Short mmCIF file of C-alpha atoms and ligand atoms in Angstrom, two decimals:
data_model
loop_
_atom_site.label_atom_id
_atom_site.label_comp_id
_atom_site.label_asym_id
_atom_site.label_seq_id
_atom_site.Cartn_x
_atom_site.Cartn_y
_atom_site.Cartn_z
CA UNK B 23 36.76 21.71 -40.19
CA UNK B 24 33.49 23.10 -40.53
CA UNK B 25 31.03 22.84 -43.63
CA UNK B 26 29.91 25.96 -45.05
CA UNK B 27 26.43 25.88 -47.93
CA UNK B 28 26.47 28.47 -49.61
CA UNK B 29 22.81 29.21 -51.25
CA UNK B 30 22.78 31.77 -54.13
CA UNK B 31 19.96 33.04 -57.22
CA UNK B 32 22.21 34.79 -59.84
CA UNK B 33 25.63 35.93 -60.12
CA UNK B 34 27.06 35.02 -56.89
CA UNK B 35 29.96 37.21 -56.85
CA UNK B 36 29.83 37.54 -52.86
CA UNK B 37 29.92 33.44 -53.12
CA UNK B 38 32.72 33.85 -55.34
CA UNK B 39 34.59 36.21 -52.79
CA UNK B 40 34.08 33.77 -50.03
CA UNK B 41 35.27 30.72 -51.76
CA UNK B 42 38.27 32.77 -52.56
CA UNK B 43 38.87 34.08 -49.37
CA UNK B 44 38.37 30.38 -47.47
CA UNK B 45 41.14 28.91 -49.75
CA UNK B 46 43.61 32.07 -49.52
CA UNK B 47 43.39 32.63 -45.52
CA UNK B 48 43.12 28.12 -45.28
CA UNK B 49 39.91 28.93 -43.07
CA UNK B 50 39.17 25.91 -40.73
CA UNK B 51 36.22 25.00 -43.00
CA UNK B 52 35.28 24.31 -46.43
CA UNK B 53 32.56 25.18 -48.80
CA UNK B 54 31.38 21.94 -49.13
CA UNK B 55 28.49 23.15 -51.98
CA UNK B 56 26.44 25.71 -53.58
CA UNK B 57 22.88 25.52 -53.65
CA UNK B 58 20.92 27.71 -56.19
CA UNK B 59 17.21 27.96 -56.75
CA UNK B 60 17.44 29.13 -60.48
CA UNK B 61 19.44 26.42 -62.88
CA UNK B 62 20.59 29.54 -64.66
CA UNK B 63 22.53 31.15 -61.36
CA UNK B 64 25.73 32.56 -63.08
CA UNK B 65 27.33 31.22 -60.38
CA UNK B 66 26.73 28.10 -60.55
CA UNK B 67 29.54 27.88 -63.35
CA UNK B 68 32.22 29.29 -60.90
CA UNK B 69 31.42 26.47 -58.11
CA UNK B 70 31.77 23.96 -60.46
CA UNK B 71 34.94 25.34 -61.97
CA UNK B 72 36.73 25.40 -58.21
CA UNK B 73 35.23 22.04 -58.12
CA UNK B 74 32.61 22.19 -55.21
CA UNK B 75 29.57 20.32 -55.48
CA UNK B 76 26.74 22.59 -56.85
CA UNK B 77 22.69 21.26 -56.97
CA UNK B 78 19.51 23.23 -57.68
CA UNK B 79 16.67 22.99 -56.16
CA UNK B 80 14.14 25.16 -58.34
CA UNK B 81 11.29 27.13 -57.07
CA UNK B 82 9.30 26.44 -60.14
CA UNK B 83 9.15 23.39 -60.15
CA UNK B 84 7.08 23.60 -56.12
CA UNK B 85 3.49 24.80 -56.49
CA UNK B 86 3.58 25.68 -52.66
CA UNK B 87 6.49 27.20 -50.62
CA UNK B 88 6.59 24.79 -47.64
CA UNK B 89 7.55 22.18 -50.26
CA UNK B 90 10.39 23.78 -51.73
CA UNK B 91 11.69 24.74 -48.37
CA UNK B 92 11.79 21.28 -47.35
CA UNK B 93 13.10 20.25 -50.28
CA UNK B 94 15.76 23.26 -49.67
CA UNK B 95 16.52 22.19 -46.34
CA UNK B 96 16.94 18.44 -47.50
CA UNK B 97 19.45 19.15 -50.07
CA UNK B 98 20.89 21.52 -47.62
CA UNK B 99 21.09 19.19 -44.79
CA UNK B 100 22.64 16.26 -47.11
CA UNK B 101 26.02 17.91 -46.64
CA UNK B 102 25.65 18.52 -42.79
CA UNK B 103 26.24 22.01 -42.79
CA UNK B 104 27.65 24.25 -39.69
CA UNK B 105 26.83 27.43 -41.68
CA UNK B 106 24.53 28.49 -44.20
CA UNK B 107 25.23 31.20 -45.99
CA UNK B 108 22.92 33.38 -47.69
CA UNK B 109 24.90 35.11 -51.00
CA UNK B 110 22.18 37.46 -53.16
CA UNK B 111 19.76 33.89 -52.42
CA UNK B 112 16.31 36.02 -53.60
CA UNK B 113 13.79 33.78 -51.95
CA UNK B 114 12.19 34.55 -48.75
CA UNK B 115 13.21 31.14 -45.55
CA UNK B 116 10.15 29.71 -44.16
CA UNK B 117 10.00 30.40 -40.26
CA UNK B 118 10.47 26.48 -40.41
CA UNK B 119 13.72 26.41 -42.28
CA UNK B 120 14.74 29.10 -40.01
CA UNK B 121 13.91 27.28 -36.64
CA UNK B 122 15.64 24.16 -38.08
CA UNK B 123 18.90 25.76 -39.01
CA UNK B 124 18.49 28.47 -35.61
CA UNK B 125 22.26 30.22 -35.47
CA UNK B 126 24.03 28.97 -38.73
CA UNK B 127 22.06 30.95 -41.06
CA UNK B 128 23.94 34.40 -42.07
CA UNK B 129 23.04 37.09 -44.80
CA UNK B 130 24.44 40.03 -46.62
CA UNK B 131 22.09 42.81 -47.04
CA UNK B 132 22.94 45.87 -49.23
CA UNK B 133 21.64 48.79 -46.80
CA UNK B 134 22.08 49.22 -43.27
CA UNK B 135 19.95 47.76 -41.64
CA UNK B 136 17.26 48.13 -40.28
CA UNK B 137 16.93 50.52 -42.66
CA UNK B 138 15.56 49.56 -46.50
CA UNK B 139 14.79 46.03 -45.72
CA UNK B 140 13.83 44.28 -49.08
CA UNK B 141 14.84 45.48 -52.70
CA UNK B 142 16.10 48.45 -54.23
CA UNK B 143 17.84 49.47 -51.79
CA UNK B 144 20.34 51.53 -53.02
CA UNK B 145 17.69 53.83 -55.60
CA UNK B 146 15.59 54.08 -52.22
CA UNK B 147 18.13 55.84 -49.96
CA UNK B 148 18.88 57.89 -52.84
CA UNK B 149 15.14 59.17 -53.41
CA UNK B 150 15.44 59.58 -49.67
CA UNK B 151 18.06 62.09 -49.68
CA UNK B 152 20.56 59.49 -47.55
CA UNK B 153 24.16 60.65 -47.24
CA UNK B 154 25.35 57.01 -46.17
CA UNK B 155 24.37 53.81 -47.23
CA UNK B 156 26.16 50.99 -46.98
CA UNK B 157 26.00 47.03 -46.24
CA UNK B 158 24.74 44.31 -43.23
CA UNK B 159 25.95 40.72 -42.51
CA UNK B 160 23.73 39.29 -40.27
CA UNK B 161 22.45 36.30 -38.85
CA UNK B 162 19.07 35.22 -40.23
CA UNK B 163 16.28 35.29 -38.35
CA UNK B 164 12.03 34.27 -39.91
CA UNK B 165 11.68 37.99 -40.47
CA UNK B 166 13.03 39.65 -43.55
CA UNK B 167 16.75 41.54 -43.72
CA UNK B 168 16.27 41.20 -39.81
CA UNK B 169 18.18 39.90 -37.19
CA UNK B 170 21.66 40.10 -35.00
CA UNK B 171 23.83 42.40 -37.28
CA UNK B 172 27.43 40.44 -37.48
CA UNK B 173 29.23 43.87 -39.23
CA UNK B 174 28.11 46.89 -41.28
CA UNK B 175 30.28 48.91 -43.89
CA UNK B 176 29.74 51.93 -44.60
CA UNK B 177 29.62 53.81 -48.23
CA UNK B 178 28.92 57.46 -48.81
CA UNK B 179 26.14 58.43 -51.22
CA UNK B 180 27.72 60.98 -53.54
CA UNK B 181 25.41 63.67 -54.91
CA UNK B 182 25.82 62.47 -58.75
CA UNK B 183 24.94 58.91 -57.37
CA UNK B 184 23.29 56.70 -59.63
CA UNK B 185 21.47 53.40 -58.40
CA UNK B 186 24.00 51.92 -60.75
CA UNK B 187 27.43 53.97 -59.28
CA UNK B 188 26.16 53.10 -55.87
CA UNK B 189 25.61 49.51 -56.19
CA UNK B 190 29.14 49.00 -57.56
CA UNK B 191 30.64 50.75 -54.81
CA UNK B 192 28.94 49.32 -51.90
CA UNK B 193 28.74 45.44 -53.75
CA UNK B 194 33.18 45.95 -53.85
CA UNK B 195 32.20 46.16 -49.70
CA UNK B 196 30.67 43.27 -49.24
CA UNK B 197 32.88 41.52 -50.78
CA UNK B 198 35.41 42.53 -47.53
CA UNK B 199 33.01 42.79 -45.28
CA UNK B 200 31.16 39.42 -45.67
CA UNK B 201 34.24 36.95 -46.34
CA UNK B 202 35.57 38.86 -42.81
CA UNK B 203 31.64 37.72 -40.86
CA UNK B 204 32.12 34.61 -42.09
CA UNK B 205 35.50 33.96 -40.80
CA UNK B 206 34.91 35.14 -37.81
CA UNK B 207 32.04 32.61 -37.22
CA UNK B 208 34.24 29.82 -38.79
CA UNK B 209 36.47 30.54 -36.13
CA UNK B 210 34.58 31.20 -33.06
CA UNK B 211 34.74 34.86 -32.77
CA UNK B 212 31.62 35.93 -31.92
CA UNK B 213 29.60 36.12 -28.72
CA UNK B 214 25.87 36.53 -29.18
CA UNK B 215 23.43 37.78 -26.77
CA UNK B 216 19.56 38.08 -27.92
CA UNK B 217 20.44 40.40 -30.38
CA UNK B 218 23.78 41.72 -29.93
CA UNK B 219 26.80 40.16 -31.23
CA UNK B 220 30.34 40.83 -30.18
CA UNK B 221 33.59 40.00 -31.51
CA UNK B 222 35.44 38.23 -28.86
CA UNK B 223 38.95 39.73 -29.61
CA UNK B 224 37.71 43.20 -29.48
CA UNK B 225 37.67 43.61 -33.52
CA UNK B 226 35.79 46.40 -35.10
CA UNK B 227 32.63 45.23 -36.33
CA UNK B 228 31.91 48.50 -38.34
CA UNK B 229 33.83 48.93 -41.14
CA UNK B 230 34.67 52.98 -42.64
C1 GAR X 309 24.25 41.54 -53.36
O1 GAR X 309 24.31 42.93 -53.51
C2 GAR X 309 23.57 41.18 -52.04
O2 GAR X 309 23.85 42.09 -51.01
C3 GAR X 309 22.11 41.24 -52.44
O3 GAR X 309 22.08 40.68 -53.72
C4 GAR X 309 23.32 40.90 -54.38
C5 GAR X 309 23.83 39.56 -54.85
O4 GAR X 309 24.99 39.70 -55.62
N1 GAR X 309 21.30 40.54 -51.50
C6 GAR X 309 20.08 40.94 -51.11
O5 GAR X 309 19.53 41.91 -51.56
C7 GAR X 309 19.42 40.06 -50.07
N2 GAR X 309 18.28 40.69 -49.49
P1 GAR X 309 25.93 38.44 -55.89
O6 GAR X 309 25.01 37.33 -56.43
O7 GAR X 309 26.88 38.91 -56.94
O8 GAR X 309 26.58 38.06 -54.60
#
């Protein structure tokens, strides 16, 4: 049984999906808590609801970065996590946090990467003219929205697009496509070398 932290800032509706799908598909793990750095995380509420152990650790309250990381990693490391899993957490991992957790750190990113690291992605690759945008899981790595890409879905841009029409469409994506990463790393499915990852049983990684 392996113990997934899941860290979130707001909503947490890609937290929500995973919880869901864990208890639906009996994945060999559980989500044994939610971290948040903002007490007011919407999603906080759900957690607790579903009974998993939530805990903040607030941003605010650490005048320099290193010190809420460790205090991050502490809280994190109390329930001896094999993943760690990044859903819409808005704070940028120290390179230390990174090195300590090396491997079992994943994230979904709303573009595909490498392109549109960072926010607003969606109204970017509109202003840029894209015809495809879409959505990363990958694992985590110091540098922002970078590292080994797990899976990528992929979501036309339509030419009425709004930042708002997109971002429903491609957020109802990750909520397939990052459950999916995550049980395939649960499970052993993935092979990675430097910065290619495989699926082991041959399953598509890219999702149409
Ligand atoms: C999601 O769209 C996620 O991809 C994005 O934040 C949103 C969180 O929604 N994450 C990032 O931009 C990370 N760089 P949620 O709280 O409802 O899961």
């Amino acid at each position: 049984m392996k113990n997934i932290v899941i860290l979130i800032s707001g909503r947490g509706s890609n937290m929500e999906a995973i919880v869901k799908a864990c208890a639906a598909e009996a994945w060999p793990a559980r989500i044994a808590a939610v971290v948040s750095n903002r007490p007011d995380a919407a999603g906080l509420a759900f957690a607790k609801a579903h009974g998993i152990a939530t805990a903040v650790v607030d941003h605010k309250a650490f005048a320099e970065r290193t010190d809420f990381d460790s205090a991050l990693a502490a809280e994190v490391q109390a329930y001896q996590p094999d993943l760690i899993v990044l859903a819409g957490f808005m704070r940028i991992l120290s390179s230390e946090f990174v090195r300590r957790f090396e491997g079992r750190i994943v994230n979904v990113h709303p573009s595909l990467l490498p392109s549109f690291t960072g926010l607003h992605t969606h109204r970017r690759a509109i202003a840029a003219g894209c015809k495809l945008a879409g959505v990363t899981v990958h694992f985590v790595t110091a540098e922002l929205d970078h590292g080994p890409i797990i899976a990528q879905a992929i979501v036309p841009v339509l030419p009425d697009d709004t930042e708002a029409t997109l971002s429903v469409r491609v957020l109802a994506r990750e909520h397939v496509l990052y459950p999916r990463a995550v049980r395939w790393i649960v499970e052993d499915r993935l092979k990675r070398d430097g910065d290619i990852v495989t699926h082991t049983g041959g399953e598509s990684q890219l999702f149409v």
